[in-house]
Amino acid sequence: MIEGPVRVRFAPSPTGMLHIGGVRTALFDWLLARQTGGQFILRIEDTDRARYTEGAVEDIKESLRWYGLDWDEGPDVGGPAESYFQSQRGSYYSSAAERLIGSGAAYECDCTPQRLARLRAAQQSAGHPPGYDGRCRNRPREEIDHSRRQGLPVVVRMRTPDRGRVSFHDVVRGEVGFDLARLTDFVIMKSDGMPTYHLAHVVDDHEMRITHVLRGEEWISSTPRHILIQRGLGIEAPVYVHLPLILGKDRSKLSKRHGADQALAYRDQGFLPEALFNFLALLGWSPGDDTEVMGRDEIVGRFSLDRVSDSPAIFDPDKLSWMNGVYIRSMGNDELADALLPVLSDPRGGLPESVPRPIDRERVRELTPLIHERLKRLDEAPELLEFFFVDEVSPNPAEIVQRKMDRASTVAALREALDRCRGVDPFEAEVLESVYRALASELGLRAGQLFGSMRVAVTGRRVAPPLFDTMAAVGRGGCAARMERAIEVLEIS
Ligand code: GLU
């Protein structure tokens, strides 16, 4: 457990819609902040204008809100920093770059893209690793100024030591060491005056007094660069926590193919934020026992970096569905009805257009108990409930006829069923069940045969909520009309 409040940041680049892996990082940040009474900061790393994607910042904010990851400082909420958008913090980076140049830790470089391309090609054909050869390390200032006046691109590079090692402590991996001979002079400021990620985030993490940097494992190999920049600026390194990769079940890089998606897609697919919160918390962390279903507060209480694993986490969409079902079952009927209303009303994927809007909340509330137990995702509800809302269903004759029955015997059975339907009193599930069990044995049918035909007749589907509850909810008139229709369908087909 960490002593004292942390300051952690989630620092996405708005280069696309937020992915589920990003939410996992933000979630671990948030957990640490809430557990220690610290701050969770959102910072938008938007210095790469070429890859800037319209709408990405909104998507990031909306996603974090949906997952319940409220930030204490950042866009919309403000905070002590002047801005939480890197594109508006340029002066911090240019003054850091000047300091680095002033002390000799960095230098300006006017190598043209053509020269760099030739260098790379030569290195490649000689079988050497690519990297800058240090040509500008000792260029006189006048030459650089001259190039600049000529309109040639000038970048700033860190002067990396030619030998030695740099090492840092990572909370998940322990001591991590790098051979500096493998690190060539890298760019910290581009020719457009924009900092690279390496410089910008180091400056910001320092300025924003970040204590712990949580980020994906893919950044480990860049960390020696960050340590060199920190040394050059004379600032202290934060505590590094590189989170394990998230892989698909086939252990390849996580993608849509694995059922993993953009952060907000889960909302649209009828998942509950609480279920995803719980599921994502377990991607790389475990509470140390078999507990899987844990609410937000319990996770905040139990979360610990000591139990973050250094091996990849596997994203299992079946487990996510299961967990979502668990959370749906834990909702009250009213709560579920409220959650279902927008899903059922949705013009895309909701109940058919023919069902009048607004959808009747009371009716939905009456029906939720019928599907509550089996629902794994909210977006399954429209299909499961549709037949309650439409006037007619269109049963498929082949589905009405059950195993070891034919059309004639099915028609005969449904006629009897229709007849009994008129007399059932009260028209309630228990009474219906006893009436129709008795009918099945009178007709010499197995209950499953009679009930199967009735189910398809009344709902138009082979799989539906429990038959007698369903019939009670459809009502006597509706059930009778649907059975008549099924008989008709069988007779004319
Ligand atoms: N902007 C980086 C990204 O989007 C942040 C990496 C970090 O957290 O340091 O991946």
Coordinates of C-alpha atoms and ligand atoms in Angstrom, one line a residue:
M1 CA 0.0 0.0 0.0
I2 CA 1.2 3.5 -0.8
E3 CA 1.5 5.9 2.1
G4 CA 0.2 9.4 1.5
P5 CA -1.8 10.9 -1.3
V6 CA -0.6 10.3 -4.9
R7 CA -0.9 12.6 -7.9
V8 CA -1.4 10.5 -10.9
R9 CA -2.3 11.4 -14.5
F10 CA -4.0 9.9 -17.5
A11 CA -2.4 11.4 -20.5
P12 CA -4.1 10.2 -23.7
S13 CA -3.2 11.5 -27.1
P14 CA -6.3 12.5 -29.0
T15 CA -5.3 10.5 -32.1
G16 CA -8.5 8.3 -32.2
M17 CA -11.3 7.1 -30.0
L18 CA -10.3 5.9 -26.6
H19 CA -9.7 2.2 -26.5
I20 CA -10.5 -0.2 -23.6
G21 CA -6.8 -0.5 -22.8
G22 CA -6.6 3.2 -22.1
V23 CA -9.6 3.0 -19.8
R24 CA -7.7 0.3 -17.8
T25 CA -4.8 2.6 -17.3
A26 CA -7.1 5.5 -16.3
L27 CA -8.9 3.2 -13.9
F28 CA -5.7 2.1 -12.1
D29 CA -4.8 5.8 -11.8
W30 CA -8.2 6.6 -10.4
L31 CA -8.1 3.7 -7.9
L32 CA -4.8 4.9 -6.5
A33 CA -5.9 8.5 -6.3
R34 CA -9.2 7.6 -4.5
Q35 CA -7.5 5.1 -2.2
T36 CA -4.9 7.5 -1.0
G37 CA -7.0 10.6 -1.0
G38 CA -4.8 12.0 -3.9
Q39 CA -5.6 13.5 -7.2
F40 CA -6.4 12.1 -10.6
I41 CA -5.4 14.4 -13.4
L42 CA -6.5 14.3 -17.0
R43 CA -4.0 15.8 -19.5
I44 CA -4.5 15.9 -23.2
E45 CA -1.3 15.2 -25.1
D46 CA -2.1 16.9 -28.3
T47 CA 1.2 18.1 -29.7
D48 CA 1.1 15.8 -32.7
R49 CA -1.1 18.0 -34.9
A50 CA -0.8 15.6 -37.9
R51 CA -2.5 12.8 -35.9
Y52 CA -5.0 15.0 -34.1
T53 CA -8.5 13.5 -34.5
E54 CA -11.6 15.6 -34.4
G55 CA -13.9 14.5 -31.6
A56 CA -11.3 12.5 -29.8
V57 CA -11.1 14.8 -26.8
E58 CA -14.8 14.7 -26.4
D59 CA -14.7 10.9 -26.7
I60 CA -12.1 10.6 -24.0
K61 CA -14.0 12.8 -21.6
E62 CA -17.3 11.1 -22.2
S63 CA -15.7 7.7 -21.8
L64 CA -14.1 8.5 -18.5
R65 CA -17.4 9.9 -17.3
W66 CA -19.3 6.9 -18.3
Y67 CA -16.9 4.6 -16.5
G68 CA -17.2 6.8 -13.4
L69 CA -13.6 8.0 -13.5
D70 CA -14.0 11.6 -12.5
W71 CA -10.8 13.7 -12.7
D72 CA -9.8 16.2 -10.1
E73 CA -7.8 18.4 -12.5
G74 CA -8.0 18.7 -16.2
P75 CA -10.2 19.9 -19.0
D76 CA -13.6 21.3 -17.9
V77 CA -12.7 21.2 -14.2
G78 CA -9.5 23.2 -14.3
G79 CA -6.8 23.2 -11.6
P80 CA -3.6 24.9 -10.7
A81 CA -2.0 24.3 -14.1
E82 CA -2.5 27.0 -16.7
S83 CA -3.8 24.4 -19.2
Y84 CA -4.2 20.7 -19.3
F85 CA -3.8 20.6 -23.1
Q86 CA -0.2 20.3 -24.1
S87 CA -0.8 22.3 -27.3
Q88 CA -1.4 25.3 -25.0
R89 CA 1.7 24.7 -22.8
G90 CA 4.4 25.4 -25.5
S91 CA 6.4 27.9 -23.4
Y92 CA 7.1 25.2 -20.7
Y93 CA 8.6 23.0 -23.4
S94 CA 10.6 25.6 -25.2
S95 CA 12.1 26.9 -22.0
A96 CA 13.0 23.4 -20.9
A97 CA 14.6 22.8 -24.3
E98 CA 16.6 26.0 -24.0
R99 CA 17.9 25.0 -20.6
L100 CA 18.9 21.6 -22.0
I101 CA 20.7 23.3 -24.9
G102 CA 22.3 25.8 -22.5
S103 CA 23.8 23.1 -20.3
G104 CA 24.9 21.0 -23.3
A105 CA 22.5 18.2 -22.5
A106 CA 20.8 18.9 -25.8
Y107 CA 21.8 20.5 -29.1
E108 CA 20.2 21.8 -32.3
C109 CA 20.4 19.7 -35.4
D110 CA 19.8 20.9 -39.0
C111 CA 20.2 17.6 -40.8
T112 CA 17.7 17.4 -43.6
P113 CA 15.2 14.6 -43.9
Q114 CA 17.1 13.5 -47.0
R115 CA 20.3 13.1 -45.1
L116 CA 18.5 11.2 -42.4
A117 CA 16.9 8.9 -44.9
R118 CA 20.3 8.2 -46.5
L119 CA 21.8 7.5 -43.1
R120 CA 19.0 5.1 -42.3
A121 CA 19.4 3.3 -45.6
A122 CA 23.2 3.0 -45.1
Q123 CA 22.7 1.7 -41.6
Q124 CA 20.2 -0.8 -42.8
S125 CA 22.4 -2.2 -45.6
A126 CA 25.3 -2.5 -43.2
G127 CA 23.1 -4.3 -40.7
H128 CA 23.4 -1.7 -38.1
P129 CA 20.5 -0.6 -35.9
P130 CA 19.0 2.7 -37.1
G131 CA 19.7 5.9 -35.2
Y132 CA 21.2 9.4 -35.4
D133 CA 24.9 9.5 -35.9
G134 CA 25.6 12.7 -34.0
R135 CA 26.7 14.8 -36.9
C136 CA 25.4 18.0 -35.4
R137 CA 26.6 17.4 -31.9
N138 CA 29.2 20.1 -32.1
R139 CA 27.9 22.3 -34.9
P140 CA 28.6 26.0 -34.3
R141 CA 25.6 28.1 -33.5
E142 CA 26.1 30.3 -36.6
E143 CA 25.7 27.4 -38.9
I144 CA 22.4 26.4 -37.3
D145 CA 21.2 30.0 -37.4
H146 CA 22.2 30.1 -41.1
S147 CA 20.2 27.0 -41.8
R148 CA 17.3 28.4 -39.9
R149 CA 17.4 31.7 -42.0
Q150 CA 17.4 29.5 -45.1
G151 CA 14.2 27.9 -44.0
L152 CA 15.8 24.5 -43.3
P153 CA 14.2 22.4 -40.6
V154 CA 16.0 22.6 -37.2
V155 CA 15.2 20.1 -34.4
V156 CA 16.5 19.7 -30.9
R157 CA 18.2 16.4 -29.9
M158 CA 19.3 15.1 -26.6
R159 CA 23.0 14.3 -26.3
T160 CA 22.9 10.7 -25.1
P161 CA 26.0 9.2 -23.4
D162 CA 27.9 6.8 -25.7
R163 CA 28.4 4.2 -23.0
G164 CA 27.2 3.3 -19.6
R165 CA 23.9 2.1 -18.2
V166 CA 20.8 3.8 -17.1
S167 CA 18.5 2.0 -14.7
F168 CA 15.3 2.8 -13.0
H169 CA 13.0 1.1 -10.6
D170 CA 9.7 0.0 -11.9
V171 CA 7.1 -1.0 -9.3
V172 CA 5.8 -3.9 -11.4
R173 CA 9.1 -5.1 -12.9
G174 CA 11.7 -4.1 -10.3
E175 CA 15.1 -2.9 -11.5
V176 CA 15.2 -2.2 -15.2
G177 CA 18.5 -1.4 -16.8
F178 CA 19.4 -0.2 -20.3
D179 CA 22.7 -0.1 -22.2
L180 CA 23.2 3.5 -23.2
A181 CA 25.3 2.5 -26.2
R182 CA 22.0 1.4 -27.8
L183 CA 20.4 4.8 -27.4
T184 CA 21.2 7.4 -30.1
D185 CA 20.5 11.2 -29.9
F186 CA 16.8 11.5 -30.1
V187 CA 14.6 14.4 -31.0
I188 CA 12.9 16.4 -28.1
M189 CA 11.7 19.3 -30.2
K190 CA 10.5 19.1 -33.7
S191 CA 11.2 21.7 -36.4
D192 CA 7.7 23.1 -36.0
G193 CA 8.6 24.1 -32.4
M194 CA 6.4 21.4 -31.0
P195 CA 7.9 19.1 -28.4
T196 CA 8.0 15.4 -28.8
Y197 CA 6.1 13.2 -26.4
H198 CA 9.4 12.5 -24.5
L199 CA 10.1 16.1 -23.6
A200 CA 6.5 17.3 -23.2
H201 CA 5.4 14.6 -20.7
V202 CA 8.5 14.8 -18.6
V203 CA 8.1 18.5 -18.3
D204 CA 4.4 18.2 -17.5
D205 CA 4.8 15.4 -15.0
H206 CA 7.3 17.5 -13.2
E207 CA 5.3 20.8 -13.4
M208 CA 2.1 19.0 -12.4
R209 CA 3.9 17.3 -9.5
I210 CA 3.0 13.8 -10.6
T211 CA 4.2 11.2 -8.1
H212 CA 3.4 8.0 -9.9
V213 CA 3.4 7.4 -13.7
L214 CA 1.1 4.5 -14.7
R215 CA 1.2 3.6 -18.3
G216 CA 1.3 0.7 -20.7
E217 CA 4.3 -1.6 -20.8
E218 CA 5.1 -0.4 -24.4
W219 CA 6.6 2.7 -22.8
I220 CA 9.3 0.8 -20.8
S221 CA 11.8 1.0 -23.6
S222 CA 11.4 4.8 -23.8
T223 CA 11.9 5.3 -20.1
P224 CA 15.7 5.6 -20.3
R225 CA 15.1 8.6 -22.6
H226 CA 12.9 10.2 -20.0
I227 CA 15.4 9.6 -17.2
L228 CA 18.1 11.4 -19.3
I229 CA 15.8 14.3 -19.8
Q230 CA 15.0 14.5 -16.1
R231 CA 18.7 14.4 -15.3
G232 CA 19.4 17.1 -17.9
L233 CA 16.8 19.3 -16.3
G234 CA 17.8 18.4 -12.7
I235 CA 14.4 17.1 -11.8
E236 CA 13.4 14.0 -9.9
A237 CA 11.9 11.0 -11.6
P238 CA 8.3 9.9 -10.6
V239 CA 7.7 6.4 -9.5
Y240 CA 7.2 4.3 -12.6
V241 CA 4.4 1.7 -12.9
H242 CA 4.3 0.0 -16.3
L243 CA 1.1 -1.9 -16.6
P244 CA 1.1 -5.3 -18.3
L245 CA -0.2 -5.7 -21.8
I246 CA -3.7 -6.8 -22.4
L247 CA -3.9 -9.6 -24.9
G248 CA -6.7 -11.5 -26.6
K249 CA -7.4 -15.1 -25.6
D250 CA -5.1 -16.3 -28.4
R251 CA -2.4 -14.2 -26.8
S252 CA -2.0 -11.8 -29.7
K253 CA -2.4 -8.1 -29.5
L254 CA -5.8 -7.1 -28.4
S255 CA -8.1 -5.9 -31.1
K256 CA -11.8 -5.8 -32.2
R257 CA -11.5 -9.4 -33.3
H258 CA -11.2 -10.4 -29.6
G259 CA -14.4 -8.7 -28.7
A260 CA -12.4 -5.8 -27.4
D261 CA -13.5 -2.4 -28.5
Q262 CA -13.5 1.3 -28.1
A263 CA -14.4 2.5 -24.6
L264 CA -17.9 3.7 -25.4
A265 CA -18.9 0.8 -27.6
Y266 CA -19.6 -1.1 -24.5
R267 CA -22.2 1.4 -23.4
D268 CA -23.8 1.1 -26.8
Q269 CA -23.8 -2.7 -26.6
G270 CA -25.7 -2.7 -23.3
F271 CA -22.9 -3.3 -20.8
L272 CA -23.1 -1.7 -17.4
P273 CA -20.3 0.7 -16.3
E274 CA -20.1 -1.1 -13.0
A275 CA -19.5 -4.4 -14.7
L276 CA -16.8 -3.0 -16.9
F277 CA -15.2 -1.3 -14.0
N278 CA -15.0 -4.5 -12.1
F279 CA -13.8 -6.5 -15.2
L280 CA -11.1 -3.9 -16.1
A281 CA -9.8 -3.8 -12.6
L282 CA -9.0 -7.5 -12.8
L283 CA -7.0 -7.0 -16.1
G284 CA -3.6 -7.0 -14.5
W285 CA -4.5 -6.8 -10.9
S286 CA -5.9 -9.4 -8.5
P287 CA -7.1 -9.0 -5.0
G288 CA -5.0 -12.0 -3.9
D289 CA -7.9 -14.4 -3.5
D290 CA -10.6 -15.8 -5.7
T291 CA -13.0 -12.9 -5.4
E292 CA -14.1 -11.7 -8.8
V293 CA -17.3 -9.7 -8.2
M294 CA -16.4 -6.5 -6.4
G295 CA -18.1 -3.2 -6.3
R296 CA -16.2 0.1 -6.8
D297 CA -15.7 0.8 -3.1
E298 CA -14.4 -2.7 -2.4
I299 CA -11.9 -2.4 -5.3
V300 CA -10.8 1.0 -4.1
G301 CA -10.2 -0.5 -0.6
R302 CA -8.4 -3.6 -1.8
F303 CA -6.4 -2.2 -4.8
S304 CA -2.7 -2.5 -4.4
L305 CA 0.2 -2.0 -6.8
D306 CA 1.9 -5.0 -5.2
R307 CA -0.6 -7.2 -6.8
V308 CA -0.3 -5.8 -10.3
S309 CA 1.1 -8.6 -12.4
D310 CA 4.1 -8.4 -14.7
S311 CA 2.6 -11.0 -17.1
P312 CA 0.0 -10.0 -19.8
A313 CA -3.6 -9.8 -18.8
I314 CA -6.0 -11.8 -21.0
F315 CA -9.2 -10.1 -22.2
D316 CA -12.0 -12.7 -22.0
P317 CA -15.2 -11.4 -23.6
D318 CA -17.2 -14.3 -22.1
K319 CA -16.1 -13.4 -18.7
L320 CA -17.2 -9.8 -19.3
S321 CA -20.7 -11.0 -20.4
W322 CA -20.9 -13.2 -17.4
M323 CA -19.9 -10.4 -15.1
N324 CA -22.4 -8.0 -16.8
G325 CA -25.1 -10.6 -16.2
V326 CA -24.2 -10.7 -12.5
Y327 CA -24.5 -6.9 -12.3
I328 CA -27.8 -6.9 -14.1
R329 CA -29.2 -9.5 -11.7
S330 CA -28.1 -7.4 -8.8
M331 CA -30.2 -4.5 -10.0
G332 CA -33.7 -3.9 -8.7
N333 CA -36.6 -4.2 -11.1
D334 CA -37.2 -0.5 -11.1
E335 CA -33.6 0.2 -11.7
L336 CA -33.5 -2.3 -14.6
A337 CA -36.6 -0.8 -16.1
D338 CA -35.1 2.6 -16.0
A339 CA -31.9 1.3 -17.6
L340 CA -33.9 -0.5 -20.3
L341 CA -36.1 2.3 -21.3
P342 CA -33.5 4.2 -23.4
V343 CA -32.3 0.9 -25.0
L344 CA -35.9 0.0 -26.0
S345 CA -36.6 3.5 -27.2
D346 CA -33.4 3.7 -29.4
P347 CA -34.4 4.1 -33.0
R348 CA -31.5 1.9 -33.9
G349 CA -31.7 -1.6 -32.3
G350 CA -34.6 -0.7 -30.0
L351 CA -38.2 -1.8 -30.3
P352 CA -39.6 -1.6 -33.9
E353 CA -40.8 1.8 -35.1
S354 CA -44.4 0.6 -35.1
V355 CA -44.3 0.6 -31.3
P356 CA -45.5 4.1 -30.2
R357 CA -43.1 6.3 -28.4
P358 CA -42.6 7.2 -25.6
I359 CA -42.3 3.5 -24.6
D360 CA -44.7 2.8 -21.7
R361 CA -42.4 2.8 -18.6
E362 CA -45.0 0.9 -16.5
R363 CA -45.3 -1.9 -19.1
V364 CA -41.5 -2.2 -19.2
R365 CA -41.5 -2.4 -15.4
E366 CA -44.1 -5.2 -15.4
L367 CA -42.1 -7.2 -18.0
T368 CA -38.6 -6.8 -16.5
P369 CA -39.0 -9.7 -14.0
L370 CA -39.6 -12.0 -17.0
I371 CA -36.2 -11.3 -18.5
H372 CA -34.2 -10.2 -15.6
E373 CA -32.5 -13.5 -14.8
R374 CA -31.4 -14.3 -18.3
L375 CA -30.2 -10.9 -19.5
K376 CA -26.5 -10.6 -20.0
R377 CA -26.6 -7.3 -21.9
L378 CA -29.2 -4.6 -21.9
D379 CA -29.2 -4.6 -25.7
E380 CA -30.7 -8.1 -25.7
A381 CA -33.9 -6.7 -24.2
P382 CA -35.6 -5.4 -27.4
E383 CA -35.5 -8.7 -29.1
L384 CA -36.7 -10.5 -25.9
L385 CA -39.5 -8.1 -25.3
E386 CA -40.6 -7.2 -28.8
F387 CA -43.4 -9.6 -29.0
F388 CA -45.1 -8.0 -25.9
F389 CA -45.3 -4.7 -27.7
V390 CA -46.4 -5.6 -31.2
D391 CA -50.0 -6.5 -32.1
E392 CA -49.2 -9.6 -34.0
V393 CA -46.3 -12.1 -34.2
S394 CA -45.5 -14.2 -37.2
P395 CA -44.6 -17.7 -36.1
N396 CA -42.8 -19.9 -38.5
P397 CA -44.9 -23.0 -39.1
A398 CA -41.9 -25.3 -39.0
E399 CA -41.1 -24.0 -35.5
I400 CA -44.7 -24.4 -34.2
V401 CA -44.6 -28.1 -34.9
Q402 CA -42.6 -29.8 -32.2
R403 CA -40.6 -33.0 -32.3
K404 CA -42.5 -36.2 -33.0
M405 CA -45.6 -34.2 -34.0
D406 CA -47.0 -33.2 -37.3
R407 CA -49.2 -30.4 -38.5
A408 CA -52.5 -32.1 -37.9
S409 CA -51.6 -33.1 -34.3
T410 CA -50.3 -29.6 -33.6
V411 CA -53.4 -27.9 -35.0
A412 CA -55.5 -30.2 -32.8
A413 CA -53.5 -29.5 -29.7
L414 CA -53.5 -25.7 -30.3
R415 CA -57.3 -25.8 -30.8
E416 CA -57.7 -27.4 -27.4
A417 CA -55.2 -24.9 -25.9
L418 CA -57.1 -22.0 -27.4
D419 CA -60.3 -23.4 -26.0
R420 CA -58.9 -23.7 -22.5
C421 CA -57.4 -20.3 -22.7
R422 CA -60.9 -18.8 -22.7
G423 CA -61.8 -20.4 -19.4
V424 CA -58.7 -20.0 -17.3
D425 CA -59.5 -17.9 -14.3
P426 CA -57.7 -16.0 -13.0
F427 CA -55.4 -15.6 -16.0
E428 CA -52.3 -16.0 -14.0
A429 CA -49.1 -18.0 -14.4
E430 CA -49.8 -20.7 -11.8
V431 CA -53.3 -21.4 -12.9
L432 CA -52.2 -21.4 -16.5
E433 CA -49.5 -23.9 -15.8
S434 CA -51.8 -26.4 -14.0
V435 CA -54.5 -26.1 -16.7
Y436 CA -52.0 -26.8 -19.5
R437 CA -50.1 -29.5 -17.7
A438 CA -53.4 -31.3 -17.3
L439 CA -54.2 -30.7 -21.0
A440 CA -50.9 -32.1 -22.1
S441 CA -51.5 -35.4 -20.3
E442 CA -55.1 -35.5 -21.6
L443 CA -53.8 -35.2 -25.1
G444 CA -51.1 -37.8 -24.4
L445 CA -48.4 -35.3 -25.2
R446 CA -45.3 -34.5 -23.3
A447 CA -45.5 -31.1 -21.6
G448 CA -42.5 -29.9 -23.7
Q449 CA -44.4 -30.6 -26.9
L450 CA -47.5 -28.7 -26.0
F451 CA -45.7 -25.9 -24.3
G452 CA -43.3 -25.6 -27.2
S453 CA -46.0 -25.1 -29.8
M454 CA -47.8 -22.6 -27.5
R455 CA -44.6 -20.7 -26.9
V456 CA -43.9 -20.3 -30.6
A457 CA -47.6 -19.4 -31.2
V458 CA -47.7 -16.7 -28.5
T459 CA -44.2 -15.2 -28.8
G460 CA -43.2 -16.1 -32.4
R461 CA -40.0 -17.4 -31.0
R462 CA -38.6 -20.7 -29.9
V463 CA -36.7 -19.1 -27.0
A464 CA -38.6 -16.7 -24.8
P465 CA -39.2 -15.9 -21.2
P466 CA -41.0 -18.5 -19.1
L467 CA -44.2 -19.4 -20.9
F468 CA -46.9 -19.0 -18.3
D469 CA -45.5 -15.7 -17.0
T470 CA -45.3 -14.6 -20.6
M471 CA -48.9 -15.6 -21.3
A472 CA -50.2 -13.8 -18.2
A473 CA -48.3 -10.7 -19.4
V474 CA -49.7 -10.9 -22.9
G475 CA -53.2 -11.4 -21.5
R476 CA -56.1 -13.6 -22.4
G477 CA -57.2 -11.7 -25.5
G478 CA -53.7 -11.5 -27.0
C479 CA -52.9 -15.2 -26.3
A480 CA -56.2 -16.3 -27.9
A481 CA -55.6 -14.2 -31.0
R482 CA -52.1 -15.5 -31.4
M483 CA -53.0 -19.1 -31.0
E484 CA -55.8 -18.6 -33.6
R485 CA -53.3 -17.0 -35.9
A486 CA -50.8 -19.9 -35.4
I487 CA -53.6 -22.4 -36.3
E488 CA -54.3 -20.4 -39.4
V489 CA -50.7 -20.3 -40.3
L490 CA -50.5 -24.1 -40.0
E491 CA -53.6 -24.6 -42.0
I492 CA -52.7 -22.4 -45.0
S493 CA -49.0 -23.3 -45.2
Ligands
GLU1 N1 0.3 10.3 -24.7 C1 0.8 9.0 -24.4 C2 -0.2 8.0 -24.9 O1 -1.2 8.4 -25.4 C3 0.9 8.8 -22.9 C4 1.9 7.9 -22.4 C5 2.1 8.1 -20.9 O2 1.2 7.9 -20.1 O3 3.2 8.5 -20.5 O4 0.0 6.8 -25.0

